[in-house]
Coordinates of C-alpha atoms in Angstrom, one line a residue:
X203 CA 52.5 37.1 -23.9
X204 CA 55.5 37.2 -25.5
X205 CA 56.8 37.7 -29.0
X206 CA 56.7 34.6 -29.7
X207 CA 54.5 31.7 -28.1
X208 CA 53.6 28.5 -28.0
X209 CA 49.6 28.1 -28.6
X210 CA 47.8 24.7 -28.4
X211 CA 44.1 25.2 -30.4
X212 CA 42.3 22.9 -28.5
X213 CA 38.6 22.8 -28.9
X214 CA 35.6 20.1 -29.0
X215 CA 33.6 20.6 -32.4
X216 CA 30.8 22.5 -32.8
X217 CA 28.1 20.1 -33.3
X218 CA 26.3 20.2 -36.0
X219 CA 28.3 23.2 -37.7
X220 CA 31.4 21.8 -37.8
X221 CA 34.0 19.2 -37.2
X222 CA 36.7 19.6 -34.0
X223 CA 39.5 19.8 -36.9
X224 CA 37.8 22.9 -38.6
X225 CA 37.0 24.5 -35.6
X226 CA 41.0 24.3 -34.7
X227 CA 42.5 25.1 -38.3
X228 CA 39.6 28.1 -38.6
X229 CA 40.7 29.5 -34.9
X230 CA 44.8 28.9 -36.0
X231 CA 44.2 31.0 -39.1
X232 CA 42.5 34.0 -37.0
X233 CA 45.3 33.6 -34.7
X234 CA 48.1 33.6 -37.5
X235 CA 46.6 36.5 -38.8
X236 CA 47.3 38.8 -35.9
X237 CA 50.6 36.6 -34.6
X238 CA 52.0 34.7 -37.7
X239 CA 55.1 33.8 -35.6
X240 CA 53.3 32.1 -33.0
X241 CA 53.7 28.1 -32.5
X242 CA 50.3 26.5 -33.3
X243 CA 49.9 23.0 -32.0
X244 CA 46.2 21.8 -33.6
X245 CA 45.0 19.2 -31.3
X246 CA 41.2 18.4 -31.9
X247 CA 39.1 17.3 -28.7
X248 CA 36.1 15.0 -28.1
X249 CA 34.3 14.2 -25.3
X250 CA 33.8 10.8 -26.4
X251 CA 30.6 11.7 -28.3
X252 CA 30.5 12.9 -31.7
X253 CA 33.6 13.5 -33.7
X254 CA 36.0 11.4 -31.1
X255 CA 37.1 9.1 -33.4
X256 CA 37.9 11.7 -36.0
X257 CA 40.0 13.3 -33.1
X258 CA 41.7 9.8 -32.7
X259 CA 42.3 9.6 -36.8
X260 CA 43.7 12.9 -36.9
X261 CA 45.9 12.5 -33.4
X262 CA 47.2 9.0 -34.0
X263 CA 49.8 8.3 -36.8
X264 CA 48.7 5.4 -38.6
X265 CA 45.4 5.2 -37.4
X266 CA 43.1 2.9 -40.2
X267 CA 39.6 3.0 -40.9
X268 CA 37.9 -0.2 -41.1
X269 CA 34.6 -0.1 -43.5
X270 CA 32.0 -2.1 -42.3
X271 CA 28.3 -2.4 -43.3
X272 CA 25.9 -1.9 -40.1
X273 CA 21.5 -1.9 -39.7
X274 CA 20.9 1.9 -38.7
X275 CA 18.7 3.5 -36.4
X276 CA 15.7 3.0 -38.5
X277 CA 16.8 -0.2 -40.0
X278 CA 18.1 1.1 -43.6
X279 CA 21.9 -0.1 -44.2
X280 CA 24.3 2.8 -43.2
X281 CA 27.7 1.9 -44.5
X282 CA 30.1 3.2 -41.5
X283 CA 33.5 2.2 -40.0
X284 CA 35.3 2.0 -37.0
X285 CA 39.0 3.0 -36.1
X286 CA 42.1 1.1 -35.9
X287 CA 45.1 2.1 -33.9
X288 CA 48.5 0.5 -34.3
X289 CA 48.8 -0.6 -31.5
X290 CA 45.8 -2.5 -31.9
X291 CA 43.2 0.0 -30.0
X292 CA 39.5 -0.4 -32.2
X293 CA 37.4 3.1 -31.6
X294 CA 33.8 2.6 -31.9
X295 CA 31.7 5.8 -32.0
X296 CA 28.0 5.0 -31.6
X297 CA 26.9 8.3 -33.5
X298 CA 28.4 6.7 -36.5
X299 CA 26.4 3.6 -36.8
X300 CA 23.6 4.2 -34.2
X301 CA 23.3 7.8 -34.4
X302 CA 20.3 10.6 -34.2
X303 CA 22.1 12.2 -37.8
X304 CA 21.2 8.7 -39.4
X305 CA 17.7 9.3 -39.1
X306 CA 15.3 10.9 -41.9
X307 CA 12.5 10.9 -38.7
X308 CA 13.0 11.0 -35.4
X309 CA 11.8 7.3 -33.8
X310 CA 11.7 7.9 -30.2
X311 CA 10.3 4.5 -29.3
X312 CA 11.7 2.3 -31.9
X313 CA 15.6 4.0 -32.8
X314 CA 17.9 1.3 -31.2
X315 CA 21.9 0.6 -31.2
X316 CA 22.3 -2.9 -33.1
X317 CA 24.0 -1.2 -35.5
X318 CA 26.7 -0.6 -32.8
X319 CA 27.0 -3.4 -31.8
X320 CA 27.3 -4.7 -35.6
X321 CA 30.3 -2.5 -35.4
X322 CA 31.9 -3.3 -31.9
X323 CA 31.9 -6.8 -33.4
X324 CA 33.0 -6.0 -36.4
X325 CA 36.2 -5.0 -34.1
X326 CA 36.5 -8.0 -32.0
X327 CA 36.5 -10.8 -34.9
X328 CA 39.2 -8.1 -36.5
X329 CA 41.2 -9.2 -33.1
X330 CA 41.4 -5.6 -31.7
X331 CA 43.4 -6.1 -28.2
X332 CA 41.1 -2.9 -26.5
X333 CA 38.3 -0.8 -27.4
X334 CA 37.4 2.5 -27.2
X335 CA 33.6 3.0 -26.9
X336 CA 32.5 6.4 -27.5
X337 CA 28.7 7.2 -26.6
X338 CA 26.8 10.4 -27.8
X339 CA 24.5 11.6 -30.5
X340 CA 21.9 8.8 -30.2
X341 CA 19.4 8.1 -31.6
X342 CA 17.8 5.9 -29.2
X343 CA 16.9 5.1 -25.5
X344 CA 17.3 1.2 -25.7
X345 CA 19.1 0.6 -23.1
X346 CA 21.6 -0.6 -25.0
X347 CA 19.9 -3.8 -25.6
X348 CA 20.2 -3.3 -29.5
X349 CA 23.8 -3.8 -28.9
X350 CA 24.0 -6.7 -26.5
X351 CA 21.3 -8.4 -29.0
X352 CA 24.2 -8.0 -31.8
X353 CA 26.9 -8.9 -29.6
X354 CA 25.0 -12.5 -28.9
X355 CA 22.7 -11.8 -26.2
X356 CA 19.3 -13.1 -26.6
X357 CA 16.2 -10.9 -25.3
X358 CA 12.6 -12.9 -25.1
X359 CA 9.1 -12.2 -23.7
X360 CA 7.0 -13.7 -22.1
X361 CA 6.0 -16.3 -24.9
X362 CA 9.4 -16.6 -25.7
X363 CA 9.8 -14.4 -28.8
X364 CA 12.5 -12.2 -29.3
X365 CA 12.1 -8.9 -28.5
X366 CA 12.0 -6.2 -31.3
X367 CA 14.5 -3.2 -31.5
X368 CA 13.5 -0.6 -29.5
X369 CA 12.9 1.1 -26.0
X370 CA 9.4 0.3 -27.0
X371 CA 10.2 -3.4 -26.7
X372 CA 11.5 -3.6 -23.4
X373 CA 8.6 -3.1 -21.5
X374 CA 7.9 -6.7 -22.8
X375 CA 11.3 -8.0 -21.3
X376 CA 10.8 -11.0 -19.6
X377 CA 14.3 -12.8 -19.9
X378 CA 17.8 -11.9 -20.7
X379 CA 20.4 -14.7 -22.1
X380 CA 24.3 -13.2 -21.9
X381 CA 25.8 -16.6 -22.9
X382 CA 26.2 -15.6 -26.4
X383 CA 28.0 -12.4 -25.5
X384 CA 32.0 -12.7 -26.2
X385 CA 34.6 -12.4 -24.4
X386 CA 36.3 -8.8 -23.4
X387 CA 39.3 -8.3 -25.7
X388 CA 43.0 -8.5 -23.5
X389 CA 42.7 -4.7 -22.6
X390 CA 39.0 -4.4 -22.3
X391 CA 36.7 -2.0 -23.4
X392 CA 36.8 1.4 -22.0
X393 CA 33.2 3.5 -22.5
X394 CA 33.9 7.2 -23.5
X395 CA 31.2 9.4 -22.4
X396 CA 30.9 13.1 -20.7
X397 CA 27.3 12.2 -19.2
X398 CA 26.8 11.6 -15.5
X399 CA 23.3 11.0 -15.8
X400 CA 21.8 7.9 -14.2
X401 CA 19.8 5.2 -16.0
X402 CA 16.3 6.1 -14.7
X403 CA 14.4 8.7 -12.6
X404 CA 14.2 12.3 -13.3
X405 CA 18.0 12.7 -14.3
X406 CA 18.0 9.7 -16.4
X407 CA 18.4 8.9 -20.2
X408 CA 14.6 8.8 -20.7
X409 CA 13.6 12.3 -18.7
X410 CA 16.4 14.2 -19.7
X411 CA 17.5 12.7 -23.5
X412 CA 14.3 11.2 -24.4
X413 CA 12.8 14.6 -25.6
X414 CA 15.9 15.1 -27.6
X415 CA 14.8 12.5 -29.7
X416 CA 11.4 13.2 -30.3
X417 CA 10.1 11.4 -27.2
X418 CA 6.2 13.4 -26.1
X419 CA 5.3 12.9 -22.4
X420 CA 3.7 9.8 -22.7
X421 CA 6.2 8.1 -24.4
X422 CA 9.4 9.4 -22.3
X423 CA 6.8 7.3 -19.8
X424 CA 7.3 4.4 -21.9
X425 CA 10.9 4.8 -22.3
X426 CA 11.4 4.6 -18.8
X427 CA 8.9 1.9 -17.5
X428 CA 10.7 -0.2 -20.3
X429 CA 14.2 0.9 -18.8
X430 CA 13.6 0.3 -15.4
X431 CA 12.4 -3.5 -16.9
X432 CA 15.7 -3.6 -18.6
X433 CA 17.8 -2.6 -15.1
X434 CA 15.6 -5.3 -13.0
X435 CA 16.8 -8.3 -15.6
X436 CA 20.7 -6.9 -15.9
X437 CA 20.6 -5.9 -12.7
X438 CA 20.9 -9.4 -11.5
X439 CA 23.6 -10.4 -14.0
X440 CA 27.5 -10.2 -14.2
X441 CA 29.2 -9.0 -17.2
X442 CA 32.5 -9.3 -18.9
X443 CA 31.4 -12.0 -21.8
X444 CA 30.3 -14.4 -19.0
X445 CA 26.9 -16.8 -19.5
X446 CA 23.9 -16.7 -17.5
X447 CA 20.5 -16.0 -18.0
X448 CA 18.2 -13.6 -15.7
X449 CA 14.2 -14.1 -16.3
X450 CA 11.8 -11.9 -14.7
X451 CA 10.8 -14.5 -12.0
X452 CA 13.2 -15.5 -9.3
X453 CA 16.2 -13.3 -10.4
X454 CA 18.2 -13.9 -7.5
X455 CA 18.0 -17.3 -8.5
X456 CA 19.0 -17.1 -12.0
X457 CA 22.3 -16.8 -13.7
X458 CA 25.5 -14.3 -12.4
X459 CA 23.5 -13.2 -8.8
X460 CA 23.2 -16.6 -7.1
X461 CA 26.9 -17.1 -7.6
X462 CA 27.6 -13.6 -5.5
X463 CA 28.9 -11.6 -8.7
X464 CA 27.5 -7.9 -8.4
X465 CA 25.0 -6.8 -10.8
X466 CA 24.8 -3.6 -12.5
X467 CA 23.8 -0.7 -10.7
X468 CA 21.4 1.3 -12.7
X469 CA 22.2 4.5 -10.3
X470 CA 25.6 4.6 -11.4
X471 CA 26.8 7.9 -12.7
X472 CA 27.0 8.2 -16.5
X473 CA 24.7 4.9 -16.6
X474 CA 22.5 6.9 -18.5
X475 CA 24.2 7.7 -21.2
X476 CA 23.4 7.3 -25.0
X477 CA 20.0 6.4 -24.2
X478 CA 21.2 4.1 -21.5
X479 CA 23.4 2.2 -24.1
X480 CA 26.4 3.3 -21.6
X481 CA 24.2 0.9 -19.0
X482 CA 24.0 -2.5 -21.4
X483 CA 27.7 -2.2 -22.0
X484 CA 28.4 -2.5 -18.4
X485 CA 26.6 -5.1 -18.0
X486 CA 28.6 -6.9 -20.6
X487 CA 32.4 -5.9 -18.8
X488 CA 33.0 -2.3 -20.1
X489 CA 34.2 0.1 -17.5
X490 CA 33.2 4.0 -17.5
X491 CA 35.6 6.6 -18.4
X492 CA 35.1 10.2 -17.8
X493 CA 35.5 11.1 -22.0
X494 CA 37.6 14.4 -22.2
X495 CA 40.3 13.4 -19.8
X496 CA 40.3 9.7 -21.4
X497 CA 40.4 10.9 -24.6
X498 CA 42.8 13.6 -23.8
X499 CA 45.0 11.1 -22.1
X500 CA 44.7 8.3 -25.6
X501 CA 45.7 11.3 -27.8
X502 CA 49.0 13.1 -25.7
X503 CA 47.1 16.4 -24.9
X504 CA 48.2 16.5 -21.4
X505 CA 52.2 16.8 -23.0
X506 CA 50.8 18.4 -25.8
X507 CA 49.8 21.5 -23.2
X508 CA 53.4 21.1 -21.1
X509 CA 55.5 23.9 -22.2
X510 CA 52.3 26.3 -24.1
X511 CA 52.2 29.8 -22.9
X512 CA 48.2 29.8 -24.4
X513 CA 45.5 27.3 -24.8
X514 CA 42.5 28.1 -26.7
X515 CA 39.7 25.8 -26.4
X516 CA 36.0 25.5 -26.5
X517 CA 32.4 24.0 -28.1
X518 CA 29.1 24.7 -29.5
X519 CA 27.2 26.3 -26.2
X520 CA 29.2 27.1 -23.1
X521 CA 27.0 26.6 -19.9
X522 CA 26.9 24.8 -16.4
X523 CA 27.1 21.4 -17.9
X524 CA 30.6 21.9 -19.5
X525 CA 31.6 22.4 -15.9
X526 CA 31.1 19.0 -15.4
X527 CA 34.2 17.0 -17.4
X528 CA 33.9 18.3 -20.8
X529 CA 36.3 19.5 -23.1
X530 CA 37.0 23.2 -21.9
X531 CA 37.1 22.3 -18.7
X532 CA 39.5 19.6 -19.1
X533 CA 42.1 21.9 -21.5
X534 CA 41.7 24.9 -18.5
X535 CA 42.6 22.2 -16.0
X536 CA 45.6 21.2 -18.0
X537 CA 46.8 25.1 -19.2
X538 CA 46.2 25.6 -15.0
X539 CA 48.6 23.1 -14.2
X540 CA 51.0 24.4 -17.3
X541 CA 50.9 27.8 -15.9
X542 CA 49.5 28.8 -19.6
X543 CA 46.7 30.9 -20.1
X544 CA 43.4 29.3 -21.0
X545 CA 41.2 31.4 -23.4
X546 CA 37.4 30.1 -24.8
X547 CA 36.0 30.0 -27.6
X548 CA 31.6 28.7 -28.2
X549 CA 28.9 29.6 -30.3
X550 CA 26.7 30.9 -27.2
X551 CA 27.8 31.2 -23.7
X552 CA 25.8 31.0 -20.5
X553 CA 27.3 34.2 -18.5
X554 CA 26.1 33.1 -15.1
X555 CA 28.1 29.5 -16.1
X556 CA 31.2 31.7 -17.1
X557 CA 31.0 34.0 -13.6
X558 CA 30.6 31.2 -11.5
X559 CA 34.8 30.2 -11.8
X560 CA 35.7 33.5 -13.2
X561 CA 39.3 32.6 -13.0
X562 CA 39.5 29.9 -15.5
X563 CA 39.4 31.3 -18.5
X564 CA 41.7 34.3 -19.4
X565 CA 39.4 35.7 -22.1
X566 CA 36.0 33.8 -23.3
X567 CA 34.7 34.6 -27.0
X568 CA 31.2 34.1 -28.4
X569 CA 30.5 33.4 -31.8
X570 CA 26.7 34.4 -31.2
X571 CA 27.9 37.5 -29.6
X572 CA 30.4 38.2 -32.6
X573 CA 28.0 37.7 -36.0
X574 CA 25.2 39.5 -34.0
X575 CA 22.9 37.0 -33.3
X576 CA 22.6 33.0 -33.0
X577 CA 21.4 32.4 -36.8
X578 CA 24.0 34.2 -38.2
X579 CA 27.0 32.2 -36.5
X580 CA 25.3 28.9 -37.1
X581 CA 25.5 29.9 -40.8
X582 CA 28.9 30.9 -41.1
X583 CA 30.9 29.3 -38.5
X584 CA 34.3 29.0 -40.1
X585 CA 34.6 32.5 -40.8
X586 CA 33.3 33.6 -37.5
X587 CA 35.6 31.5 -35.9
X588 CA 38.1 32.5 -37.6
X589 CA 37.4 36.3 -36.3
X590 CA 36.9 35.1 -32.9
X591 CA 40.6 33.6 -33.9
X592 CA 42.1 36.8 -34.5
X593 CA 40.1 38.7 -31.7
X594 CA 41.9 36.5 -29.1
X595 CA 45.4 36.8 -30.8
X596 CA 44.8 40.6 -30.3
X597 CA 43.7 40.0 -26.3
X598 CA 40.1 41.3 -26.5

């Protein structure tokens, strides 16, 4: 390095210790402390779950927050809001209104995302001209059915009744209406999400998330035969605000799949996410977006890196999943192609995940590793973080 440089600070938060924004100013101030002529550039990441639209607010000059009143998880008011860009961009982050923080108790069968879907319309009647979706921290495996039902869809068994909240509900499914679903706004809506996992089998949002949310064997066995329900009905229907209706008799004669529209494939990558939520939004028009490099690319990071002789990024655990799209391997991409030198920063880090591309990352720091032991970091990360700061500036 030289005596003076240009350092971008990076980093996805620390979930559930702290925010992206106090990771970055706690790692500047180590960093300062050592090198207090450097150039910090603070840019906090998301992956588009938790914390992306804070990362928008702080990023985006301007940026309003729009209050709006939502039903939560477990069907208690949560008063929440959703972001407004100028140039008319709404973010909507589900862990916000729909989220697993929300919760006093877990509810693995009954959670559900209406109050998402509160929100996202909450956004279109404000006239928003695109929207930002961002999926993680669930609460629920639904499907996304919560949300489609608040959007206008209507969701009946086989008596006709609506269905209640829930991945417990679906199982009942018997017909899906979209026609009361609006219309995309100009720009559409783009889902932000780091998950690749499918909709159903042993990778899907029941197997894999459904324990994360309380879900015993036997119920991630509900979760999913209720799920793979779900995909049989919205498999046969188009999106994109359209009407139709799909019932479970005849599908290929009901609604969007007679006309020749494609359904929604429930084996598409990233399907899964959010407790499939990533799934019902497809099925009303959204596209998928890979969430660090969209986000990335909404907040200017990729010019933000041009021109930084060190990038310092990073996240709670480090392991073989963050190879896969997430923050730190999106900002060691970018400092790659900046010819800067990429340096990490997590509470734990998975050694084997770090040796298998032991190129990318110039130095790698654990918080775990520094406070001597996992406990001790969770308690204190700001001050830990700020060490690791400091331990970097001085090229350990």
């Amino acid at each position: 390095m030289t005596s003076t440089d240009r350092v971008v600070i990076a980093p996805d938060s620390f979930k559930g210790t702290a925010t992206a924004t106090e990771v970055a100013r706690a790692l500047a101030a180590g960093w300062a402390s050592v090198r207090p002529a450097d150039e910090l550039v603070l840019l906090p990441m998301a992956d588009g779950g938790e914390g992306t639209l804070d990362a928008f607010e702080l990023a985006v000059p301007g940026a309003r927050r729009m209050p709006v009143l939502v039903v939560g998880p477990d069907d208690r008011a949560v008063r929440s809001h959703w972001l407004l860009l100028p140039d008319g961009t709404g973010v909507v982050e589900l862990a916000c209104t729909s989220g697993i923080t929300l919760l006093a108790e877990l509810r693995p069968l009954d959670a559900h995302t209406v109050g998402f879907g509160e929100a996202i319309a909450d956004a279109l009647r404000h006239g928003v001209d695109r929207l930002y979706l961002a999926l993680g921290g669930s609460a629920s495996t639904d499907g996304g059915a919560g949300a489609l039902t608040a959007l206008g869809a209507v969701l009946l068994d086989d008596a006709g009744r609506p269905l209640p909240p829930g991945g417990r509900g679906l199982a009942e499914v018997a017909a899906v209406d979209l026609a009361g679903l609006p219309a995309l706004p100009p720009g559409g809506a783009l889902v932000l999400s780091d998950v690749t996992n499918p909709l159903l089998g042993a990778a899907g949002a029941a197997a894999v998330f459904g324990p994360q949310k309380g879900a015993d064997a036997g119920q991630v066995a509900v979760l999913e035969a209720g799920l793979a329900r779900w995909a049989g009905l919205l498999g046969s229907v188009r999106g994109a605000g359209g009407a139709g209706v799909a019932g479970s008799a005849g599908l290929g004669s009901a609604g969007f799949a007679s006309a020749g529209a494609p359904g929604v494939d429930p084996a598409t990558p990233g399907a899964g996410a959010a407790g499939g939520a990533a799934f019902g939004l497809l099925a009303w028009g959204a596209r998928l977006a890979a969430g660090s490099a969209a986000v990335g690319e909404a907040l200017g990071v990729p010019a933000g890196v041009a021109g930084a002789s060190v990038v310092i990024t990073g996240e709670g655990r480090f392991d073989a999943q963050s190879a896969a799209g997430k923050v730190p391997s999106y900002l060691a991409g970018l400092a790659a192609d900046a010819g800067a030198r990429a340096l990490l920063v997590a509470g734990a880090i998975d050694a084997t995940a770090l040796a298998a591309d032991p190129g990318r990352f110039a130095h790698a720091v654990s918080l775990t590793d520094l406070a001597g032991g996992s406990a001790a970091a969770m308690a204190d990360p700001l001050v830990w973080l700020e060490v690791a700061g400091a331990r970097l500036a001085r090229g350990a």
